[in-house]
Amino acid sequence: MKARLKFSKTGTMRFIGHLDLMRYFQKAFRRADIAISYSQGYSPHQLMSFASPLGIGLSSDAEYMDLVLEDTEQVSDFITRINVVMNDEITVTDFILLREEARSSMSVLAGCDYCIAVKPGKDSFLCEPARRKEMLEQFLGRESVLVLKKTKRSERMEDIRENIYCLTDSPEAFAAFTGRDCRTLSLEKGGYLPVLYCQLTAGSIVNIKPEQVLKALCEQEKETYDPFAYQIHRMEMYADIHAKKGEIHTLASEIPCSLAALSEFERIDSFQ
Amino acid sequence: MRKLALSDDILLSIEKPARYIGGEINMIKKDPSMVDIRFCMCFPDVYEIGMSHLGIQILYDMLNLREDLYCERVYSPWIDLDKIMREEKIPLFALESQDPVKEFDFLGITLQYEMCYTNILQILDLAQIPLKAEERTTEDPFVIGGGPCAYNPEPIADFFDLFYIGEGETVYDDLMDAYKSWKCQKTGRQEFLKMAAQIPGIYVPQFYQPEYHEDGTLADFYKLIPEAPDTIIKQVERDMSHTFYPEKPLVPYIKVTQDRVVLEIQRGCIRGCRFCQAGMLYRPIRPRALEFLKQRAKSMLESTGHDEISLSSLSSSDYRELPDLVYWLIDEFHHKGVNISLPSLRIDAFALDVMSKVQDIRKSSLTFAPEAGSQRMRNVINKGLTEEMILKGAKDAFIGGWNRVKLYFMLGLPGETDADIEQIAVLSDKIAREYYEIPREQRNGKVNIVTSTSIFVPKPFTPFQWAPMISKESAEKKRFFLLDQVKKQLNAKSIKYNCHDADVSELEGVFARGDRRLCNVILEAYQNGCFYDAWSEYFQYDKWVQAFAVHGLDIDFYIKRERGEDEKFPWDFIDIGVSKQFLLNEYHQSMKETVTPNCREKCAGCGAAKFGCGVCVEDRSQ
């Protein structure tokens, strides 16, 4: 039985890396006595995969993990059973059964929403609303936004302008764009000052990091980029509902109308 | 968000920040303001090593059963964070509450190996606690040491207020009760130490004074106050089946060395290998009841979600109900993907059957620890393993599909000759030959033998405590000689030879049998930048040599000479049950190459029977 989990990762759990998070869930499932199917072969492992690894330091209200359950008896009370054995800074918020033909969240991932906030005790040029308005207007009016892309072999400039589907400092405007409520951020509690909201291309073909957008903004404003000043918080992940196998839309002109949150994509609403 | 002692900026600038955030699954949460005693338990090495230690886990659980006490943990900050903490003057903090360790009532440090001694000073230094006990005031925690190295506490005596000699399950409650009553009295630090000194097993070094002969050997060791006992008797948990053992061990977020459930099936060993300190310290052997182990195995696997359980003991094959336990574990848990690991298991039909059920034969290897190459030398060290047993075990395993073998030996054992060393190579080769004896179609590729040697370090409370240790130069020679011998073997290409660093072993030898004068050497080396000495990449031999020179002490004095039979040892004031006379007799037996039967075959009258438990009271007729 294919299933998908949505969970949050906040607070001190920001310092747990991706591989450790995988081991964490493997043990949590065992503690909860939830039987996950194992792969075949000499070193069997639990069949689970994440939509997109979250970097150390980032927080999130919308991480996704796909898994295969041994049997359907695991389904009832899943969220309660798993949360009881977990740390309170990693919390499963949704459990979705998927159609048998559903593709992995990793392969259908097309976009992510992020909130960028200034950390308590830090200062940033983004804190002034008037200046923020002005720089965003200029930024969004640009034909191209070139960023340096480093790979193992080469360094080249890449234009990410068309991969920024939305960038605003207004939660209302962002909510109107995405059709989602963005005020329930778990980071709002800790004295963080949200300054930017953005929706960016994500996935295996093109993956834009919010840090790249921040750096580009700094460059435009001739400010130095202080990576410690910002808390980046993932708010949602989306699949491209029109995507065929291997082709995911990555440009602003094609995308916004065809995104569905991973929790709503290829799900089975009722289970017999 | 849970409070953290380190800022985001720091946590994002260092390796593995999860080492410092605490909050692990099964961590005990208490309100520090609601308890009378705050105890911080420390393993003075990096988190991944410290978190793998069973002893702390047992004590952590046991102490936290007291409602009036909160026991927390701390480990050595890694080099990167150490630097930042010094620069920014951040006091060392406990993982649970993230509060500074200096605010605690106790700092308990487990002493598992000699090469962690400078890390103790790092802990005290970062915690902003005066390094020497005599400099501490009522504002500072009491620093207490325990564990195997506490059986010769003298080289680190100046840094500790107290040592706990023996197994932690027994008198911690008494010590904590004494502390509470002292706290109400509002008297001086000395007053509590006096109370503590009267609790069995507690050693307060500042109440004792060593004096030395002109040749450097110990002349006298006497107490300075009447309340202090003349001898400190080792504390023994007599009933291993009705005592503290965790049911919900901590589950770290990052991968640690022992990323599994550890089940201690018995404590102690019947074998009496003459080089082995643990084998003497933990006498008599005390098995835990099968039902107790089954119950704990189940609760620990369920509460942690670990996918592996390791059965821990000095010699698992001597646990009589081992097959019952292991087959029960396989039946209950193997289908749930739980692996079972059995270190220190003698390779026989049972072991091979278990291993073939729970391990991937192609990946796992067989481990033998003959410790010495020749039968003569194995008689000297009283290691009961014979060549016949090794070859038989290896052959059966090869037929079963294994093709990897690990062999462990020691170099520099008392009376060792070149012929004995040569036999290490010969035995390795004989094992390879066994492999090629089986028909080609039954073989699984080539055989792969890894032969490792470490340098023999004589330890206190062993029959070899009188024996000299070989010099670095001699160790070097022996290594090259063995390497040459390995190359001469028919199957030289199948044998890989590894050896342990001789510089580190030399210092280990000094501290193991050292005296109180070494405190200043350790302090000097630490102040010159030595720490993490157990990590070869950070070990600075030259600085150590310099520190010995500054304090006019000679490395050779501690390790090279054979000690006189009537010499007074710095650790003689500790009574581990096993008598000095028994150890000396064993030393003599070793020189005669005579084997002493194990505890179950025939009682050798070592003295541990006075504890009245374990094998000493077992019915030997079964």
Tab-separated table of C-alpha atoms in Angstrom, chain B residues 154 209-222 515-517 557 561 563 566-572 580:
chain	number	residue	atom	x	y	z
B	154	GLU	CA	46.673	8.083	41.004
B	209	GLN	CA	49.608	11.057	50.898
B	210	PRO	CA	52.129	9.113	48.814
B	211	GLU	CA	55.862	9.188	49.526
B	212	TYR	CA	58.615	7.938	47.271
B	213	HIS	CA	61.989	6.232	47.588
B	214	GLU	CA	64.980	7.841	45.988
B	215	ASP	CA	64.721	5.386	43.073
B	216	GLY	CA	61.232	6.687	42.371
B	217	THR	CA	59.267	3.724	43.641
B	218	LEU	CA	56.502	4.200	46.169
B	219	ALA	CA	57.780	4.223	49.763
B	220	ASP	CA	54.587	4.836	51.624
B	221	PHE	CA	50.961	5.698	51.086
B	222	TYR	CA	49.047	6.785	54.136
B	515	ASP	CA	51.666	7.307	40.240
B	516	ARG	CA	50.426	10.649	41.483
B	517	ARG	CA	53.478	12.557	40.230
B	557	PHE	CA	60.854	4.137	34.858
B	561	ARG	CA	61.667	-2.206	34.361
B	563	ARG	CA	58.923	-4.420	39.122
B	566	ASP	CA	57.925	-6.661	47.143
B	567	GLU	CA	57.420	-3.301	45.440
B	568	LYS	CA	54.547	-1.186	46.745
B	569	PHE	CA	52.241	-0.193	43.902
B	570	PRO	CA	50.289	3.072	43.752
B	571	TRP	CA	47.045	1.083	43.453
B	572	ASP	CA	47.684	-1.291	46.338
B	580	LYS	CA	48.031	-9.541	45.138
